[in-house]
Coordinates of C-alpha atoms and ligand atoms in Angstrom, one line a residue:
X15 CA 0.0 0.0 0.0
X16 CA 1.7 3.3 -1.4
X17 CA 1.9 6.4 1.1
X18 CA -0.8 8.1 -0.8
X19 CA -3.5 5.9 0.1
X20 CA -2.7 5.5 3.7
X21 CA -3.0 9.3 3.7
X22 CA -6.1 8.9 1.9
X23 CA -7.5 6.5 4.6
X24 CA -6.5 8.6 7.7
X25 CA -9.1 11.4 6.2
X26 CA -11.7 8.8 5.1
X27 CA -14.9 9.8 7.3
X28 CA -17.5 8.2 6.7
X29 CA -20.9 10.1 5.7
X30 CA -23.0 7.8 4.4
X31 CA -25.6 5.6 6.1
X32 CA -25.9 2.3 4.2
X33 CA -29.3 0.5 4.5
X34 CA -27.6 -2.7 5.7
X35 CA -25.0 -2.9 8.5
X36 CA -21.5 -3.0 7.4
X37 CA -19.5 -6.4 7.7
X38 CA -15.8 -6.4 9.0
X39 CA -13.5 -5.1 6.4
X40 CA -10.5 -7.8 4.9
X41 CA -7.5 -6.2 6.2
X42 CA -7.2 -3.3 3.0
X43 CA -9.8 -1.3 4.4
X44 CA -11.2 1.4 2.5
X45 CA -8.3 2.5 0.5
X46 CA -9.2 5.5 -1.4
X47 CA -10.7 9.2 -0.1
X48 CA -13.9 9.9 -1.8
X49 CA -16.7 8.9 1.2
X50 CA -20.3 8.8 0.9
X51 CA -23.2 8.8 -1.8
X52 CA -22.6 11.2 -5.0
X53 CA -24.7 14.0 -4.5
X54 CA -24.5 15.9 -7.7
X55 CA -23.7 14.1 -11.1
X56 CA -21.4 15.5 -13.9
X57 CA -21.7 14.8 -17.1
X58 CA -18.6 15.4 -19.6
X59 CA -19.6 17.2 -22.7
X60 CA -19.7 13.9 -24.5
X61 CA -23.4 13.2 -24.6
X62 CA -24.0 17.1 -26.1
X63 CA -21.6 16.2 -28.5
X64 CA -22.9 13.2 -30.0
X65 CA -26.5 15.2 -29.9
X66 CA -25.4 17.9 -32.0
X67 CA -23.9 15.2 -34.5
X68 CA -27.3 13.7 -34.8
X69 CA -29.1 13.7 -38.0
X70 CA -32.6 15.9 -37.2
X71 CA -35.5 13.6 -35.9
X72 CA -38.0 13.6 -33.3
X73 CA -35.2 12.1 -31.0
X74 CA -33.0 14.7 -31.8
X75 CA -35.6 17.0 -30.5
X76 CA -36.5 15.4 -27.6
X77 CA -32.6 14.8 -26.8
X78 CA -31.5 19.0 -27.1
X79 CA -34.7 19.3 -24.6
X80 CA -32.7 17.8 -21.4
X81 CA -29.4 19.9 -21.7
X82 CA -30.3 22.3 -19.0
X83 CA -31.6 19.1 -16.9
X84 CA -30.2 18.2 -13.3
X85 CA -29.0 14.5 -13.4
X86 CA -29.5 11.9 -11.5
X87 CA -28.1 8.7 -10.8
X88 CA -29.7 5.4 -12.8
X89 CA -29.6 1.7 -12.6
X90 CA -30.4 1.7 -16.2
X91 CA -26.6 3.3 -16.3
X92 CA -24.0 0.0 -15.6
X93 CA -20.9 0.7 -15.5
X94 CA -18.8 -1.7 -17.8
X95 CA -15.6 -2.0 -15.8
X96 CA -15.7 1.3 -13.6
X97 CA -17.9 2.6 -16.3
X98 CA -15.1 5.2 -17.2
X99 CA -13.1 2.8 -19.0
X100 CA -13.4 4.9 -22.6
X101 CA -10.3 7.0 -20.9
X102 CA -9.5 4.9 -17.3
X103 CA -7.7 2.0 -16.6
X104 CA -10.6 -0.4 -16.8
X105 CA -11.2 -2.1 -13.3
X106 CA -9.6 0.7 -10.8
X107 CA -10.8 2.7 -8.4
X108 CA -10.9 6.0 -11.1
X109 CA -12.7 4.5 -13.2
X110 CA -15.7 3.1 -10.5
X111 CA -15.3 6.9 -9.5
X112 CA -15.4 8.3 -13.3
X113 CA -18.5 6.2 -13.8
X114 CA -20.4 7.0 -10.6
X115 CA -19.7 10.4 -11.1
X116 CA -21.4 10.2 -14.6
X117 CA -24.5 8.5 -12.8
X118 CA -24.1 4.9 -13.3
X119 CA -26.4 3.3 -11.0
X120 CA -24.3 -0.4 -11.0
X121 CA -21.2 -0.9 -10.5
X122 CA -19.5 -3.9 -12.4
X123 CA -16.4 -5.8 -11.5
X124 CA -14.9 -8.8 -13.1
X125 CA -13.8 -11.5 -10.6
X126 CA -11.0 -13.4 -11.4
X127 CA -8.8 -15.3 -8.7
X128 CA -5.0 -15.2 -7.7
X129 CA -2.9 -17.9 -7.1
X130 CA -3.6 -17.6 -3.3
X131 CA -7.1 -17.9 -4.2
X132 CA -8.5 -14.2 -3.2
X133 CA -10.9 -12.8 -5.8
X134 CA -9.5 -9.4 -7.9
X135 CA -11.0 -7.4 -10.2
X136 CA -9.9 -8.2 -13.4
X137 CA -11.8 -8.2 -17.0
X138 CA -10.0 -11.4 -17.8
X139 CA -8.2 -14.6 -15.6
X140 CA -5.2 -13.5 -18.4
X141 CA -4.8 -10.4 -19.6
X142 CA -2.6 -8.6 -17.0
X143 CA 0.1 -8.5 -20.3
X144 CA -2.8 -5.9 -21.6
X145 CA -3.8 -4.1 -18.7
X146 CA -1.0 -3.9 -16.2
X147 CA 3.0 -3.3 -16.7
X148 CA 3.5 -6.7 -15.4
X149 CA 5.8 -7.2 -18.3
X150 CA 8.3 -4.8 -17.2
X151 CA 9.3 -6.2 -14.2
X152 CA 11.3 -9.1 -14.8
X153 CA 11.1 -11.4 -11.6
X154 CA 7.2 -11.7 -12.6
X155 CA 7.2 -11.8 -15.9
X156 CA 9.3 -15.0 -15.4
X157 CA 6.1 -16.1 -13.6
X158 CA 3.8 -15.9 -16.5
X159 CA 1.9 -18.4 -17.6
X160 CA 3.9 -17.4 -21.5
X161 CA 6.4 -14.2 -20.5
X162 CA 6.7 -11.8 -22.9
X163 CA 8.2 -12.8 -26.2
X164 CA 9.4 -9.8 -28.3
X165 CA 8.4 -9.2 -32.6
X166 CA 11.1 -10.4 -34.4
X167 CA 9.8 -9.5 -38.1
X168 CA 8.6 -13.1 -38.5
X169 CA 6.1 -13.5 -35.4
X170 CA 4.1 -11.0 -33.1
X171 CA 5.2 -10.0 -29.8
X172 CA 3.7 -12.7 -27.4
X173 CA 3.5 -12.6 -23.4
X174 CA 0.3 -14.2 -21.3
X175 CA -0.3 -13.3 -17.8
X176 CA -2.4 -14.4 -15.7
X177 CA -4.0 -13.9 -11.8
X178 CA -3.6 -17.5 -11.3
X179 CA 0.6 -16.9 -11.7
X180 CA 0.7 -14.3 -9.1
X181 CA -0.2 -14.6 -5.5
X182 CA -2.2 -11.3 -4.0
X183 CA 0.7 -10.0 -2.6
X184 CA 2.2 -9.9 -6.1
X185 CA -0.6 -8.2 -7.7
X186 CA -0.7 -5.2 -5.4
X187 CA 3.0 -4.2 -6.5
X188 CA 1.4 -4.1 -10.5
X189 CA 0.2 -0.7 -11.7
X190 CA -2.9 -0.9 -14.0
X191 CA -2.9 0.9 -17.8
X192 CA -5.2 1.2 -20.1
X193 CA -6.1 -2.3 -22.1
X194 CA -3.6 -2.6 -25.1
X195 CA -0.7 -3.6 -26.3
X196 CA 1.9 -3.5 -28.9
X197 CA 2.2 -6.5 -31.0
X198 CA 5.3 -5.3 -33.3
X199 CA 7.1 -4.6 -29.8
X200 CA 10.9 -5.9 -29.4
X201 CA 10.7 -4.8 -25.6
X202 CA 8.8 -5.3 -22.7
X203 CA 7.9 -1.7 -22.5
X204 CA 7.3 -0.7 -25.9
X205 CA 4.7 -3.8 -25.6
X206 CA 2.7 -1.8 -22.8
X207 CA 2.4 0.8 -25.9
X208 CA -1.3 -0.6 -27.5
X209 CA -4.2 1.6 -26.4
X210 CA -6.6 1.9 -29.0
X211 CA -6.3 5.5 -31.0
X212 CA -9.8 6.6 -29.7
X213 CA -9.0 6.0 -26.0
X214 CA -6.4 7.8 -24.2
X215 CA -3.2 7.4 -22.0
X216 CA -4.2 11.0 -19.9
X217 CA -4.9 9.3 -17.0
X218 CA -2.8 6.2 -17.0
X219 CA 0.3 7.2 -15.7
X220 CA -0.9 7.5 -11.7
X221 CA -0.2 3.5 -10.9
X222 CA -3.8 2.7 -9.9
X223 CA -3.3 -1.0 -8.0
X224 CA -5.8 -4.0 -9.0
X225 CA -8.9 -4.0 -7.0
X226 CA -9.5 -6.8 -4.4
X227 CA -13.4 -7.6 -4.9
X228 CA -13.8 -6.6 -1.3
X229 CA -12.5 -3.4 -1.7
X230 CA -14.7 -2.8 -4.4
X231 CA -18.0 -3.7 -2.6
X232 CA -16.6 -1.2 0.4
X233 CA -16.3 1.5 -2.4
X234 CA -19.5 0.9 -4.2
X235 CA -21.5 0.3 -1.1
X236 CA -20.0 3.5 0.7
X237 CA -21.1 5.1 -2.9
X238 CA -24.7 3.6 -1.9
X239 CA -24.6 1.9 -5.4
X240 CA -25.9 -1.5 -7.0
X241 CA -23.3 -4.4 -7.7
X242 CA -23.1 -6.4 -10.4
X243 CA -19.8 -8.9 -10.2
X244 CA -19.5 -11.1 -13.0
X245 CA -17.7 -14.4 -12.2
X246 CA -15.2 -15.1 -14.8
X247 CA -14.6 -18.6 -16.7
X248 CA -11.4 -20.1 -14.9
X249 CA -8.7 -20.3 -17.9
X250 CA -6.6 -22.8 -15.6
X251 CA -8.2 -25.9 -15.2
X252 CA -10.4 -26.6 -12.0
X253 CA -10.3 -27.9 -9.6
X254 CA -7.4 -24.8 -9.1
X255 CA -4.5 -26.4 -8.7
X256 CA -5.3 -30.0 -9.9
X257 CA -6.2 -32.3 -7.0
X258 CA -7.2 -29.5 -5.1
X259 CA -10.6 -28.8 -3.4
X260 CA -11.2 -25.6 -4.7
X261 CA -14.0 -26.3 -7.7
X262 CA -15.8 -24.3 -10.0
X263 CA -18.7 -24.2 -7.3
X264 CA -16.3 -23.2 -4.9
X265 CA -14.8 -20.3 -6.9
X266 CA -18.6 -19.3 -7.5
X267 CA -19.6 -19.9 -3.6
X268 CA -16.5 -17.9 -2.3
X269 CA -17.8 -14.4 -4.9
X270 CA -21.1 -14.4 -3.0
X271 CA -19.5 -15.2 0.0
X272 CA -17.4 -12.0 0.1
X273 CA -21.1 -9.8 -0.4
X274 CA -22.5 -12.1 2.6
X275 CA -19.2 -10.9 4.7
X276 CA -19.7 -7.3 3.6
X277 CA -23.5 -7.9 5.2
X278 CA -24.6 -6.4 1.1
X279 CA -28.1 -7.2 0.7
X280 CA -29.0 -9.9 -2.0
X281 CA -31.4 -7.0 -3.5
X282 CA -28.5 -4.6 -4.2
X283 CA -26.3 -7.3 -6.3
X284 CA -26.6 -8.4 -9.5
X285 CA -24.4 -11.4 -9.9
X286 CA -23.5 -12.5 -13.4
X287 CA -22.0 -15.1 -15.3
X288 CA -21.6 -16.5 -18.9
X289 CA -21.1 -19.8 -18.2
X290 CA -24.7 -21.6 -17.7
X291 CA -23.5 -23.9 -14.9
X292 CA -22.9 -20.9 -12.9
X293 CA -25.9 -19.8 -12.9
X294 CA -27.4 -23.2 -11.7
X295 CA -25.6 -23.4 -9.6
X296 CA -26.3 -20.5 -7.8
X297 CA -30.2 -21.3 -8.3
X298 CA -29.5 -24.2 -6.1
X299 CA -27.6 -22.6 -3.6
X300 CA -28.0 -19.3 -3.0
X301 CA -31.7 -18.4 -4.5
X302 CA -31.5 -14.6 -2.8
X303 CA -28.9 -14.0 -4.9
X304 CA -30.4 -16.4 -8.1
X305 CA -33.2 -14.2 -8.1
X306 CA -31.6 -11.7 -10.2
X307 CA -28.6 -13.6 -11.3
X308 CA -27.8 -12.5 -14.9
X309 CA -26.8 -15.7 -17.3
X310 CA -24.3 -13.6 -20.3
X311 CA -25.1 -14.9 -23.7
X312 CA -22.5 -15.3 -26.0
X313 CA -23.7 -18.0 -27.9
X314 CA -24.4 -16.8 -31.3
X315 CA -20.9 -15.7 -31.8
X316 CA -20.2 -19.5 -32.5
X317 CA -23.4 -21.0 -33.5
X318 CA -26.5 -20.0 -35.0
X319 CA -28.2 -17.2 -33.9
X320 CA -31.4 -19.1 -34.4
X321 CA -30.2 -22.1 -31.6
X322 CA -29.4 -19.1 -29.5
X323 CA -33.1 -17.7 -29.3
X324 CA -34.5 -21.9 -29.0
X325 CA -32.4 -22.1 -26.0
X326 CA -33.8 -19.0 -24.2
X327 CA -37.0 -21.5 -23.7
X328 CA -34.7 -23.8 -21.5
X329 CA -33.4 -20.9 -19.5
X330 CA -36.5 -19.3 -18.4
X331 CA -37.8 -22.8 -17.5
X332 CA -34.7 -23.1 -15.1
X333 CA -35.4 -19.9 -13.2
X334 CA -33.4 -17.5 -15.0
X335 CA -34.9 -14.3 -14.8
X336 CA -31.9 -12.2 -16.4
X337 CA -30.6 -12.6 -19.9
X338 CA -27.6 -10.7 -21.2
X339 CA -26.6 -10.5 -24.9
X340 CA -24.3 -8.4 -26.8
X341 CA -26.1 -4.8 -28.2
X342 CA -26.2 -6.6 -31.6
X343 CA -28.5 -10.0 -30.4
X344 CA -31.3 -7.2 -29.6
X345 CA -31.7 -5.6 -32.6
X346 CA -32.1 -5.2 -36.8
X347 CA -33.0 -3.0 -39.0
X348 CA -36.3 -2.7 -41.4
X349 CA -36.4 -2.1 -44.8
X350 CA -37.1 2.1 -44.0
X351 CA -34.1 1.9 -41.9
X352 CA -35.3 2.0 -38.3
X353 CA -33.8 0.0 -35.9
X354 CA -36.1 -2.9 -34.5
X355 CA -36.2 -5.8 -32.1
X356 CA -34.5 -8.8 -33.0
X357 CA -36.2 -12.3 -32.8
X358 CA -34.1 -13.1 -29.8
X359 CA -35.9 -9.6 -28.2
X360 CA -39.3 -10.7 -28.7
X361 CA -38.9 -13.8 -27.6
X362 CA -36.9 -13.3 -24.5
X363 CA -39.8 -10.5 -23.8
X364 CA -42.6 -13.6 -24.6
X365 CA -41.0 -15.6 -21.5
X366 CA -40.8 -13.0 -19.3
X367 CA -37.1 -12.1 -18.9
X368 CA -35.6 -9.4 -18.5
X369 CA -33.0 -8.4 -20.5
X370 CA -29.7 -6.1 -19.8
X371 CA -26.8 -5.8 -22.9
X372 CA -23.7 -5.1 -23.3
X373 CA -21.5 -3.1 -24.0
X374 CA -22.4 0.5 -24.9
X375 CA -19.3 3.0 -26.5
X376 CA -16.7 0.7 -26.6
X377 CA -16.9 1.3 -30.6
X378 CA -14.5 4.1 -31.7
X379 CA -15.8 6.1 -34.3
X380 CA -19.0 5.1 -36.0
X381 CA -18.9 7.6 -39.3
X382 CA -15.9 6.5 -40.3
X383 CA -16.5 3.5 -42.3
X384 CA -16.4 1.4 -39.8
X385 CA -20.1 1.0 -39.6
X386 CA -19.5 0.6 -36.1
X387 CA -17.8 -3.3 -36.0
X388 CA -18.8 -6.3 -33.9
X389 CA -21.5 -3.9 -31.3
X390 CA -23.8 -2.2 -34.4
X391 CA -23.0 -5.8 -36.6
X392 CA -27.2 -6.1 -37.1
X393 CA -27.4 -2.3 -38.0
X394 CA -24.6 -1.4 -39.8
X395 CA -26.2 -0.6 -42.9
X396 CA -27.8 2.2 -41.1
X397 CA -24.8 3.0 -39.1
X398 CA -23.6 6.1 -40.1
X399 CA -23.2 8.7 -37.5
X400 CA -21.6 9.0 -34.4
X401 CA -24.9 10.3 -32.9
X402 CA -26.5 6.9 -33.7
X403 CA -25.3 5.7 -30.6
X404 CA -28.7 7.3 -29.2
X405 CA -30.6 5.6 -32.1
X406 CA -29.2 2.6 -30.2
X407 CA -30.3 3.5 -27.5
X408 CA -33.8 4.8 -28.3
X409 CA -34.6 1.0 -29.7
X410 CA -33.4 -0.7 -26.5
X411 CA -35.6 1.3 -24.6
X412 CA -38.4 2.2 -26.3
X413 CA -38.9 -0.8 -28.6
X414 CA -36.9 -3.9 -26.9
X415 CA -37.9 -3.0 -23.3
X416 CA -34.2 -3.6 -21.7
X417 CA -33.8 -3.2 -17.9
X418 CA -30.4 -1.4 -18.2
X419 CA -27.2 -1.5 -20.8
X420 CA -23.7 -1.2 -19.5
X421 CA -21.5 1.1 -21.3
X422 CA -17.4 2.4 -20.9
X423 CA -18.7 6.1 -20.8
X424 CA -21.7 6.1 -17.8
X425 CA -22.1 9.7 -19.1
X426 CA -24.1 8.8 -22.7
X427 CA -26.7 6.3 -20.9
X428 CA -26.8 8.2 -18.1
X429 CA -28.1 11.1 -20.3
X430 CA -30.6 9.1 -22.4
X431 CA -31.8 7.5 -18.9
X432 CA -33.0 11.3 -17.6
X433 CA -34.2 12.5 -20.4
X434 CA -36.8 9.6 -20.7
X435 CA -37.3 9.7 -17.3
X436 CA -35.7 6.1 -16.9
X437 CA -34.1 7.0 -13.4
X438 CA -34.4 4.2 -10.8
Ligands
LIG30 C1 10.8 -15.6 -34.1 O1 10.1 -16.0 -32.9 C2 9.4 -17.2 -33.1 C3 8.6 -17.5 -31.8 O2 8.5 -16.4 -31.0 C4 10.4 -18.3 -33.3 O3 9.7 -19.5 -33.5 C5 11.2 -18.0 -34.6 O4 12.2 -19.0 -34.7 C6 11.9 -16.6 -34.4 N1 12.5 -16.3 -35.7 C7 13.7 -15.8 -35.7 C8 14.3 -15.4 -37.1 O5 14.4 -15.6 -34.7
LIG31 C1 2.9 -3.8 -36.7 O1 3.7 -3.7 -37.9 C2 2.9 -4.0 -39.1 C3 3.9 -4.1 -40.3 O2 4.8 -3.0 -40.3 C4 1.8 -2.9 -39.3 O3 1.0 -3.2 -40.4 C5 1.0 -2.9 -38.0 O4 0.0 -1.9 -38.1 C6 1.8 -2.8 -36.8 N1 1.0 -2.9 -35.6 C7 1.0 -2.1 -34.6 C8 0.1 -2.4 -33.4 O5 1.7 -1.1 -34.6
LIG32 C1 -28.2 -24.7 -26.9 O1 -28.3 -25.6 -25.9 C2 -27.7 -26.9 -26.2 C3 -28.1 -27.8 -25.1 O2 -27.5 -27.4 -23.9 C4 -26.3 -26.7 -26.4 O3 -25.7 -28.0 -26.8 C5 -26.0 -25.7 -27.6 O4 -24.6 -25.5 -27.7 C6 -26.7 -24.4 -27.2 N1 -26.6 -23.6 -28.4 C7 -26.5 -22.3 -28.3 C8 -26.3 -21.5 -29.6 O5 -26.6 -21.7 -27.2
LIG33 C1 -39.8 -0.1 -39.5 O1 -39.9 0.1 -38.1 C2 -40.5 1.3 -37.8 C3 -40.4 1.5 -36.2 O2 -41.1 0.4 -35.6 C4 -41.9 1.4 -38.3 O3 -42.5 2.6 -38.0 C5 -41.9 1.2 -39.8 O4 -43.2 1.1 -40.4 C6 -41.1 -0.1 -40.2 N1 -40.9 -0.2 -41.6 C7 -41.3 -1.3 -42.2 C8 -41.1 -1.3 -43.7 O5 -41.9 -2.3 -41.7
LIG34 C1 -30.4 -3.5 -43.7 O1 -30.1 -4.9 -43.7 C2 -31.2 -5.8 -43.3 C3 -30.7 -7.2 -43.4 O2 -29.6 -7.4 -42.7 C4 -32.4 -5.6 -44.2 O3 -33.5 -6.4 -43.7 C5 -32.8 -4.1 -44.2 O4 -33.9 -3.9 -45.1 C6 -31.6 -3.2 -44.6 N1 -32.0 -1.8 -44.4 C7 -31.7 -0.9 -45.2 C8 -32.2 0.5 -44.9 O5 -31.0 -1.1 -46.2

C-alpha cells in the first residue's frame, strides 16, 4: 500500500448511512478518499456532443430538450468496468469513481482469482500483459503463464499473464494501464504501448493497483450503489491447482460469499456469469442471490443465432430471470431503416425475462466506415453517424424494453436514462 492511500484513509470519514450494516472489512480497508453517496452528477460534454452530430429527428428533438436538466443517478446506467473505461484504466478505483460520477447506477467488476485464491478485479483470468505493466518487471514476468516474447519480423510479440501466476501480494505491486498492447514490440515496454487510438493514456500514468473484490464492494457500497460482479470462466483448469478442493462451485460460492461478509443485501447485487452452470448453480444454492442472477449470452458468436433464441426457452424454464446478450442479439433493421427488435428480443420478452446488454461505447468512431464493428453488426447498414449511438439507445428502450445496458462512458446512458425519465 503506497503512502498516498494511507493518507487517503487517515481522512476517510465516513458520511453515508448504508441500508444494511456494514461487515468487517479484509485487512485493506477502504483504500481510497472519496466517502459517501454522489450527490451531484457531472456529465462530460460527450453526450451534447454526440446530440449535435445527430441527424434531425424527433429524437434529436426530444434529446436538445434535457441539456439544461439536473441528473441523476440510474440503474439503467452499468458501469462496464468502472464505467469510465473509454479513458480509465478499466477495473480501478478511477474508473468506479469516473462512472459514478457520470450517474451509473451499478457498479460492475470482473472476478478473477490469484494464485492464493483471493478474488480481484480483473476483466479477464489472463490479460494482465494488456492491462498492467507486469511485463516490465522481470522477476514476474518470469512467472507468467507465457512471459513476454518480443516481434522479431517473423512473429508478433507474445506474453500471457495471468492472476492464477501471481499470488495477491504480487498483484498489489502491478500498476494498471489502459487495455492494449503493442504486437510489433521488441521490448517489454514498448509492448505496454497498444491503447486503442480513440482511448487515451491522460490518465494512465498514476499507478492505480488492482482492486481486491472486497475493496470494491466497500467503495461501491459507501457510494450507496448496485453491484453487479461477473464471475469469470477459470482459464486454468479446476479444480485450481489440480487435486485441489477448490472447484468451480467453490470459486462461485467464495464471490457471494465476500457480499454475505460485507453484510450487502442480496437486492442490491446483480451477480452475473456467462457460463450456464454458474448460474445453476447459484439457483441451487443461494436463491437470494439467483433471483436476479444474470446468465451472459455469447452464444451466437459461435453457433447459429437461431439455436441461440431456442435455447432462451430452456433458461426461463430453469429460473433464469436475467438474460444478457451483446447490443447486436437485440436488434435489426427494417427495410425504411429504423432500428427494430431482434427475434431473440421478442422472444426473450414472450417468456418473461428481463433483459440487460452489453457493451455500450466501446466502438471508436462510428462515421468513419467502420459501420461501427462487432457492437452495431445487425445495424450497420444504417450506421452512419456518431450520434447513432442514441438511435441505439432509443430501440433498446423504447422498442426492446431492456432493464439497463452497460456502457465504458456512464455519461451517454446516463443522459438518455434522464431524459426519458428512466431514473431508478
Ligand atoms: C521468431 O520468434 C518465433 C517465436 O516467437 C520463433 O519460433 C522464430 O524462430 C523466431 N525467428 C527468428 C528469425 O528468430
Ligand atoms: C505492426 O507492424 C505491421 C507491419 O509494419 C503494421 O502493419 C501494424 O500496423 C503494426 N501494428 C501495430 C500495433 O503497430
Ligand atoms: C443450446 O443448448 C444446447 C443444449 O445445452 C447446447 O448444446 C447448444 O450449444 C446451445 N446452443 C447455443 C447456440 O446456445
Ligand atoms: C420499421 O420500423 C418502424 C419502427 O417500428 C416502423 O414505423 C416502420 O413502419 C417499419 N418499416 C417497415 C417497412 O416495416
Ligand atoms: C439492412 O439490412 C437488413 C438485413 O440485414 C435488411 O433487412 C434491411 O432492409 C436493410 N435496411 C436498409 C435500410 O438497407
Amino acid at each position: 500500500m503506497s503512502l498516498k492511500f494511507a493518507v487517503c484513509m487517515a481522512l476517510a470519514v465516513p458520511a453515508f448511512a448504508a441500508p444494511w450494516p456494514k461487515g468487517p472489512s479484509h485487512g485493506h480497508g477502504k483504500a481510497h478518499g472519496h466517502s459517501g453517496a454522489i450527490k451531484r452528477i457531472h456529465l462530460d460534454p460527450r453526450p451534447f456532443w454526440l446530440i449535435e452530430q445527430m441527424e434531425d429527428s424527433p429524437l434529436k428533438k426530444k434529446l436538445e430538450s434535457c441539456t439544461e436538466m439536473e441528473m441523476k443517478p440510474s440503474a439503467w446506467s452499468i458501469s462496464h468496468r468502472g464505467g469510465g473505461t473509454l479513458q480509465f484504466p478499466e477495473e480501478t478505483y478511477e474508473s468506479i469513481m469516473a462512472g459514478s460520477r457520470m450517474g451509473a447506477g451499478i457498479q460492475e467488476c470482473d472476478v478473477v482469482f490469484t494464485k492464493d485464491r483471493s478474488l480481484v478485479c480483473r476483466h479477464a483470468m489472463c490479460d494482465l500483459h494488456t492491462t498492467t505493466n507486469v511485463v516490465t518487471i522481470p522477476a514476474l514476468n518470469a512467472k507468467c503463464t507465457t512471459p513476454f516474447t518480443p516481434a522479431n519480423g517473423t512473429h508478433p510479440a507474445t506474453a500471457n499473464c495471468c492472476t492464477s501466476d501471481f499470488s495477491l501480494a504480487e498483484l498489489r505491486t502491478l500498476c494498471s494501464k489502459m487495455d492494449g498492447a503493442n504486437e510489433n514490440a521488441t521490448t517489454p515496454e514498448e509492448y505496454l504501448d497498444g491503447t486503442p487510438k480513440f482511448r487515451t493514456d491522460l490518465y494512465a500514468k498514476t499507478c492505480s493497483p488492482i482492486l481486491t473484490l472486497r475493496e470494491y464492494i466497500d467503495i461501491v457500497d459507501d457510494l450507496g450503489l448496485k453491484f453487479t460482479p461477473e464471475l469469470k470462466t477459470p482459464e486454468v483448469p479446476m479444480p485450481f491447482p489440480p487435486g485441489s478442493d477448490y472447484t468451480q462451485e467453490k470459486y462461485a460460492q467464495q464471490m457471494i460469499d465476500e457480499f454475505k461478509a460485507a453484510r450487502i443485501h442480496p437486492s442490491r447485487v446483480y451477480v452475473q456469469s456467462f457460463l450456464y452452470a454458474d448460474v445453476l448453480y447459484w439457483l441451487k444454492a443461494e436463491p437470494a442471490f439467483a433471483r436476479q442472477a444474470v446468465l451472459l449470452d455469447e452464444s451466437a458468436d459461435f453457433g447459429p443465432f437461431e439455436d441461440s433464441v431456442a435455447n432462451l426457452t430452456r433458461y426461463a424454464q430453469d429460473g433464469v430471470k436475467i438474460i444478457a446478450p451483446p447490443l447486436p442479439y437485440l436488434v435489426t433493421s427494417n427495410a425504411t431503416g429504423d432500428i427494430v427488435p431482434s427475434a431473440y428480443a421478442i422472444r426473450a420478452k414472450q417468456l418473461g425475462m428481463e433483459i440487460i446488454t452489453w457493451s455500450l461505447e466501446r466502438s471508436g468512431w462510428l462515421a468513419d466506415g467502420s459501420k461501427g464493428g462487432y457492437y452495431y453488426a445487425t445495424i450497420g447498414n444504417v450506421t452512419r453517424n456518431e450520434g447513432d449511438v442514441f438511435r441505439l439507445l432509443h430501440a433498446l428502450a423504447q422498442e426492446v424494453g431492456v432493464l439497463g445496458v452497460f456502457s465504458d462512458w456512464s455519461s451517454t446512458v446516463t443522459y438518455y436514462a434522464n431524459c426519458f425519465g428512466l431514473v431508478f
